[in-house]
Amino acid sequence: KQEVTQIPAALSVPEGENLVLNCSFTDSAIYNLQWFRQDPGKGLTSLLLIQSSQREQTSGRLNASLDKSSGRSTLYIAASQPGDSATYLCAVSAISNFGNEKLTFGTGTRLTIIP
Amino acid sequence: DGGITQSPKYLFRKEGQNVTLSCEQNLNHDAMYWYRQDPGQGLRLIYYSQIVNDFQKGDIAEGYSVSREKKESFPLTVTSAQKNPTAFYLCASTPSGGPWTEAFFGQGTRLTVV
């Protein structure tokens, strides 16, 4: 059974710092890994999608890496801003026992950027 | 703008009542999903549908029911059999039921039992 872990559960950093969020998964047989952002009481917003054949993806100040063999992904946020404060979730996609694509989510890292 | 619309944003249910959560998408996506989110837990899959008139149980389907009569709509009914329905419910869609697709989410419905 695929398990996804995100450590730490919460992180506070001063504005302007670079930071790294971690995601680990137990089964390396994945199709892709997706990073999401969730603001309080809101839905999920997709940030980056990394296919299993890729090593990293970049969007603006965000860079996500994937090491499938070791079951790890990182989300790097450069020059953090107060607007980056949110919960960040990672999810891995794989084929379930029923033959469909299934997303398995981590519990998230709640990020607070201190002005 | 294309997207997923969930309604209502807040919903209150009395003990023993059935309630229905709406999910509509105009992305022309084939696959739609319902997830439940509880504090301190990852999202858990309730039901999913890969095509119209077909749906499958997810990991926590007991006490829930769905229908998929139209491609754009995937309503979720929380029945009285669901003993602990208070949670945040999220609807999602992907272009197809296969892999290598990006998932899009609605803004959620918060259900509270009163």
Tab-separated table of C-alpha atoms in Angstrom:
chain	number	residue	atom	x	y	z
A	1	LYS	CA	0.000	0.000	0.000
A	2	GLN	CA	1.389	3.367	-1.040
A	3	GLU	CA	2.067	5.772	1.814
A	4	VAL	CA	3.071	9.396	1.397
A	5	THR	CA	4.776	11.318	4.187
A	6	GLN	CA	5.489	15.007	4.477
A	7	ILE	CA	7.859	16.256	7.151
A	8	PRO	CA	7.746	18.656	8.892
A	9	ALA	CA	4.037	19.131	9.482
A	10	ALA	CA	4.595	22.854	9.996
A	11	LEU	CA	7.386	25.270	9.116
A	12	SER	CA	7.933	28.982	9.821
A	13	VAL	CA	10.629	30.992	8.066
A	14	PRO	CA	11.430	34.706	7.712
A	15	GLU	CA	10.484	36.450	4.505
A	16	GLY	CA	13.107	36.315	1.784
A	17	GLU	CA	14.596	32.966	2.754
A	18	ASN	CA	14.824	30.016	0.415
A	19	LEU	CA	13.190	26.855	1.721
A	20	VAL	CA	12.667	23.191	0.913
A	21	LEU	CA	9.596	21.063	1.580
A	22	ASN	CA	9.945	17.299	1.602
A	23	CYS	CA	7.750	14.469	0.391
A	24	SER	CA	8.527	10.759	0.578
A	25	PHE	CA	6.609	7.766	-0.745
A	26	THR	CA	6.974	4.060	-0.115
A	27	ASP	CA	6.277	2.530	-3.546
A	28	SER	CA	8.423	3.797	-6.416
A	29	ALA	CA	6.027	2.466	-9.085
A	30	ILE	CA	4.386	5.831	-9.704
A	31	TYR	CA	3.256	7.602	-12.865
A	32	ASN	CA	3.660	11.128	-11.624
A	33	LEU	CA	3.915	13.328	-8.558
A	34	GLN	CA	1.992	16.522	-8.109
A	35	TRP	CA	2.484	19.392	-5.671
A	36	PHE	CA	-0.548	21.372	-4.540
A	37	ARG	CA	-1.149	24.477	-2.498
A	38	GLN	CA	-4.146	24.791	-0.169
A	39	ASP	CA	-5.190	28.028	1.496
A	40	PRO	CA	-7.330	27.792	4.671
A	41	GLY	CA	-10.856	26.645	3.896
A	42	LYS	CA	-10.142	26.444	0.164
A	43	GLY	CA	-9.617	23.780	-2.449
A	44	LEU	CA	-6.306	22.606	-3.866
A	45	THR	CA	-4.388	24.524	-6.506
A	46	SER	CA	-1.971	22.561	-8.667
A	47	LEU	CA	1.556	23.954	-8.574
A	48	LEU	CA	3.750	21.468	-10.418
A	49	LEU	CA	3.369	18.047	-11.999
A	50	ILE	CA	6.426	15.830	-12.483
A	51	GLN	CA	6.141	12.766	-14.692
A	52	SER	CA	7.941	9.656	-13.487
A	53	SER	CA	10.466	9.991	-16.316
A	54	GLN	CA	11.380	13.540	-15.303
A	55	ARG	CA	13.799	14.727	-12.640
A	56	GLU	CA	12.438	18.213	-12.021
A	57	GLN	CA	9.967	20.893	-13.001
A	58	THR	CA	10.150	24.645	-12.549
A	59	SER	CA	7.542	27.371	-12.384
A	60	GLY	CA	8.647	30.844	-11.394
A	61	ARG	CA	10.139	30.706	-7.898
A	62	LEU	CA	9.139	27.063	-7.473
A	63	ASN	CA	11.250	24.060	-8.370
A	64	ALA	CA	10.192	20.484	-7.716
A	65	SER	CA	12.523	17.513	-7.974
A	66	LEU	CA	11.784	13.816	-8.102
A	67	ASP	CA	14.015	10.877	-7.201
A	68	LYS	CA	11.784	7.932	-7.904
A	69	SER	CA	14.280	5.267	-6.919
A	70	SER	CA	14.647	6.665	-3.419
A	71	GLY	CA	10.976	7.623	-3.112
A	72	ARG	CA	11.577	11.323	-2.541
A	73	SER	CA	10.495	14.662	-3.889
A	74	THR	CA	11.344	18.174	-2.798
A	75	LEU	CA	9.647	21.482	-3.448
A	76	TYR	CA	12.081	24.391	-3.410
A	77	ILE	CA	10.672	27.887	-2.902
A	78	ALA	CA	13.054	30.736	-3.631
A	79	ALA	CA	12.894	34.177	-2.020
A	80	SER	CA	9.845	33.351	0.085
A	81	GLN	CA	7.028	35.913	0.448
A	82	PRO	CA	4.171	36.237	2.962
A	83	GLY	CA	1.787	35.264	0.161
A	84	ASP	CA	3.458	31.862	0.053
A	85	SER	CA	1.924	31.038	3.439
A	86	ALA	CA	-0.343	28.024	2.904
A	87	THR	CA	-0.430	24.258	3.294
A	88	TYR	CA	1.531	22.379	0.647
A	89	LEU	CA	0.492	18.853	-0.270
A	90	CYS	CA	2.135	16.295	-2.469
A	91	ALA	CA	0.322	13.438	-4.168
A	92	VAL	CA	1.587	10.465	-6.143
A	93	SER	CA	-0.276	8.820	-8.969
A	94	ALA	CA	-0.177	5.077	-9.529
A	95	ILE	CA	-2.371	2.276	-10.770
A	96	SER	CA	-4.652	0.921	-8.071
A	97	ASN	CA	-5.650	-2.698	-7.562
A	98	PHE	CA	-8.712	-1.964	-9.702
A	99	GLY	CA	-6.688	-0.796	-12.693
A	100	ASN	CA	-7.467	2.887	-12.427
A	101	GLU	CA	-5.228	5.815	-11.669
A	102	LYS	CA	-5.247	6.662	-8.001
A	103	LEU	CA	-3.826	9.689	-6.233
A	104	THR	CA	-2.381	9.124	-2.765
A	105	PHE	CA	-1.891	12.288	-0.739
A	106	GLY	CA	0.447	13.276	2.039
A	107	THR	CA	-0.881	15.141	5.073
A	108	GLY	CA	0.797	18.375	4.061
A	109	THR	CA	3.258	20.920	5.412
A	110	ARG	CA	1.755	24.129	6.791
A	111	LEU	CA	4.118	26.931	5.786
A	112	THR	CA	4.155	30.340	7.453
A	113	ILE	CA	6.316	33.133	6.070
A	114	ILE	CA	7.096	35.740	8.718
A	115	PRO	CA	7.191	39.330	7.389
B	1	ASP	CA	-13.156	30.448	-17.302
B	2	GLY	CA	-12.961	26.667	-17.106
B	3	GLY	CA	-13.058	25.062	-13.713
B	4	ILE	CA	-14.835	23.013	-11.101
B	5	THR	CA	-17.697	24.477	-9.081
B	6	GLN	CA	-18.762	22.972	-5.794
B	7	SER	CA	-21.875	24.056	-3.957
B	8	PRO	CA	-22.816	24.917	-1.353
B	9	LYS	CA	-19.666	26.181	0.340
B	10	TYR	CA	-21.098	25.372	3.788
B	11	LEU	CA	-23.712	22.741	4.593
B	12	PHE	CA	-25.322	21.741	7.854
B	13	ARG	CA	-26.949	18.375	8.348
B	14	LYS	CA	-29.200	17.157	11.088
B	15	GLU	CA	-28.870	13.665	12.440
B	16	GLY	CA	-30.593	11.142	10.174
B	17	GLN	CA	-30.759	13.421	7.129
B	18	ASN	CA	-29.391	12.780	3.681
B	19	VAL	CA	-27.657	15.717	2.011
B	20	THR	CA	-26.319	16.148	-1.509
B	21	LEU	CA	-23.167	18.027	-2.464
B	22	SER	CA	-22.951	19.408	-5.971
B	23	CYS	CA	-19.915	19.258	-8.266
B	24	GLU	CA	-19.976	20.682	-11.796
B	25	GLN	CA	-17.065	21.009	-14.233
B	26	ASN	CA	-16.766	22.720	-17.608
B	27	LEU	CA	-13.296	21.394	-18.405
B	28	ASN	CA	-14.637	18.592	-20.601
B	29	HIS	CA	-12.876	16.116	-18.335
B	30	ASP	CA	-13.873	12.457	-18.420
B	31	ALA	CA	-12.890	11.474	-14.885
B	32	MET	CA	-14.245	12.953	-11.665
B	33	TYR	CA	-13.474	12.207	-8.037
B	34	TRP	CA	-14.754	12.907	-4.534
B	35	TYR	CA	-12.325	13.215	-1.621
B	36	ARG	CA	-12.825	13.756	2.064
B	37	GLN	CA	-10.343	15.812	4.098
B	38	ASP	CA	-10.092	15.623	7.881
B	39	PRO	CA	-7.657	17.566	10.079
B	40	GLY	CA	-4.271	15.874	10.300
B	41	GLN	CA	-5.113	13.335	7.588
B	42	GLY	CA	-4.408	13.187	3.907
B	43	LEU	CA	-7.242	13.352	1.403
B	44	ARG	CA	-9.137	10.073	1.193
B	45	LEU	CA	-10.959	8.908	-1.916
B	46	ILE	CA	-14.705	8.314	-1.556
B	47	TYR	CA	-15.887	7.604	-5.124
B	48	TYR	CA	-14.619	8.136	-8.628
B	49	SER	CA	-16.071	8.014	-12.115
B	50	GLN	CA	-14.060	7.514	-15.288
B	51	ILE	CA	-16.977	7.906	-17.676
B	52	VAL	CA	-20.642	8.829	-17.747
B	53	ASN	CA	-22.983	6.266	-16.170
B	54	ASP	CA	-20.086	4.490	-14.468
B	55	PHE	CA	-18.543	4.975	-11.048
B	56	GLN	CA	-16.440	2.986	-8.590
B	57	LYS	CA	-16.012	2.936	-4.828
B	58	GLY	CA	-12.905	4.457	-3.353
B	59	ASP	CA	-11.293	3.762	-0.007
B	60	ILE	CA	-14.107	5.098	2.220
B	61	ALA	CA	-17.352	4.709	0.240
B	62	GLU	CA	-19.545	3.437	3.076
B	63	GLY	CA	-22.372	5.869	3.851
B	64	TYR	CA	-21.983	7.752	0.562
B	65	SER	CA	-23.592	7.461	-2.867
B	66	VAL	CA	-22.975	9.147	-6.231
B	67	SER	CA	-24.386	9.371	-9.730
B	68	ARG	CA	-22.862	10.347	-13.071
B	69	GLU	CA	-25.699	11.006	-15.496
B	70	LYS	CA	-23.900	13.839	-17.268
B	71	LYS	CA	-20.249	14.341	-18.071
B	72	GLU	CA	-20.260	17.719	-16.328
B	73	SER	CA	-21.872	16.660	-13.062
B	74	PHE	CA	-20.910	14.275	-10.243
B	75	PRO	CA	-23.092	14.848	-7.159
B	76	LEU	CA	-22.279	13.192	-3.834
B	77	THR	CA	-24.992	12.190	-1.368
B	78	VAL	CA	-24.022	11.786	2.259
B	79	THR	CA	-26.541	9.377	3.727
B	80	SER	CA	-27.654	8.837	7.306
B	81	ALA	CA	-25.531	5.679	7.279
B	82	GLN	CA	-22.377	7.821	7.372
B	83	LYS	CA	-21.719	8.012	11.102
B	84	ASN	CA	-19.142	10.769	11.097
B	85	PRO	CA	-19.860	13.034	8.116
B	86	THR	CA	-18.414	16.284	9.472
B	87	ALA	CA	-15.502	17.025	7.133
B	88	PHE	CA	-14.293	19.081	4.192
B	89	TYR	CA	-15.313	17.526	0.869
B	90	LEU	CA	-13.361	18.116	-2.321
B	91	CYS	CA	-14.322	17.290	-5.877
B	92	ALA	CA	-11.666	16.827	-8.542
B	93	SER	CA	-11.394	15.998	-12.218
B	94	THR	CA	-8.786	14.783	-14.684
B	95	PRO	CA	-8.896	14.733	-18.493
B	96	SER	CA	-9.163	10.964	-18.512
B	97	GLY	CA	-9.063	8.079	-16.093
B	98	GLY	CA	-5.580	7.116	-17.225
B	99	PRO	CA	-2.216	8.209	-15.813
B	100	TRP	CA	-0.023	11.167	-16.692
B	101	THR	CA	-2.838	13.631	-16.131
B	102	GLU	CA	-3.033	16.699	-13.937
B	103	ALA	CA	-5.773	16.809	-11.318
B	104	PHE	CA	-7.911	19.933	-10.849
B	105	PHE	CA	-9.910	20.617	-7.688
B	106	GLY	CA	-12.980	22.590	-6.684
B	107	GLN	CA	-13.091	24.956	-3.716
B	108	GLY	CA	-14.698	22.437	-1.402
B	109	THR	CA	-17.822	22.043	0.720
B	110	ARG	CA	-17.608	22.038	4.492
B	111	LEU	CA	-20.254	19.746	5.958
B	112	THR	CA	-21.169	19.979	9.628
B	113	VAL	CA	-23.571	17.785	11.560
B	114	VAL	CA	-25.730	19.753	13.990
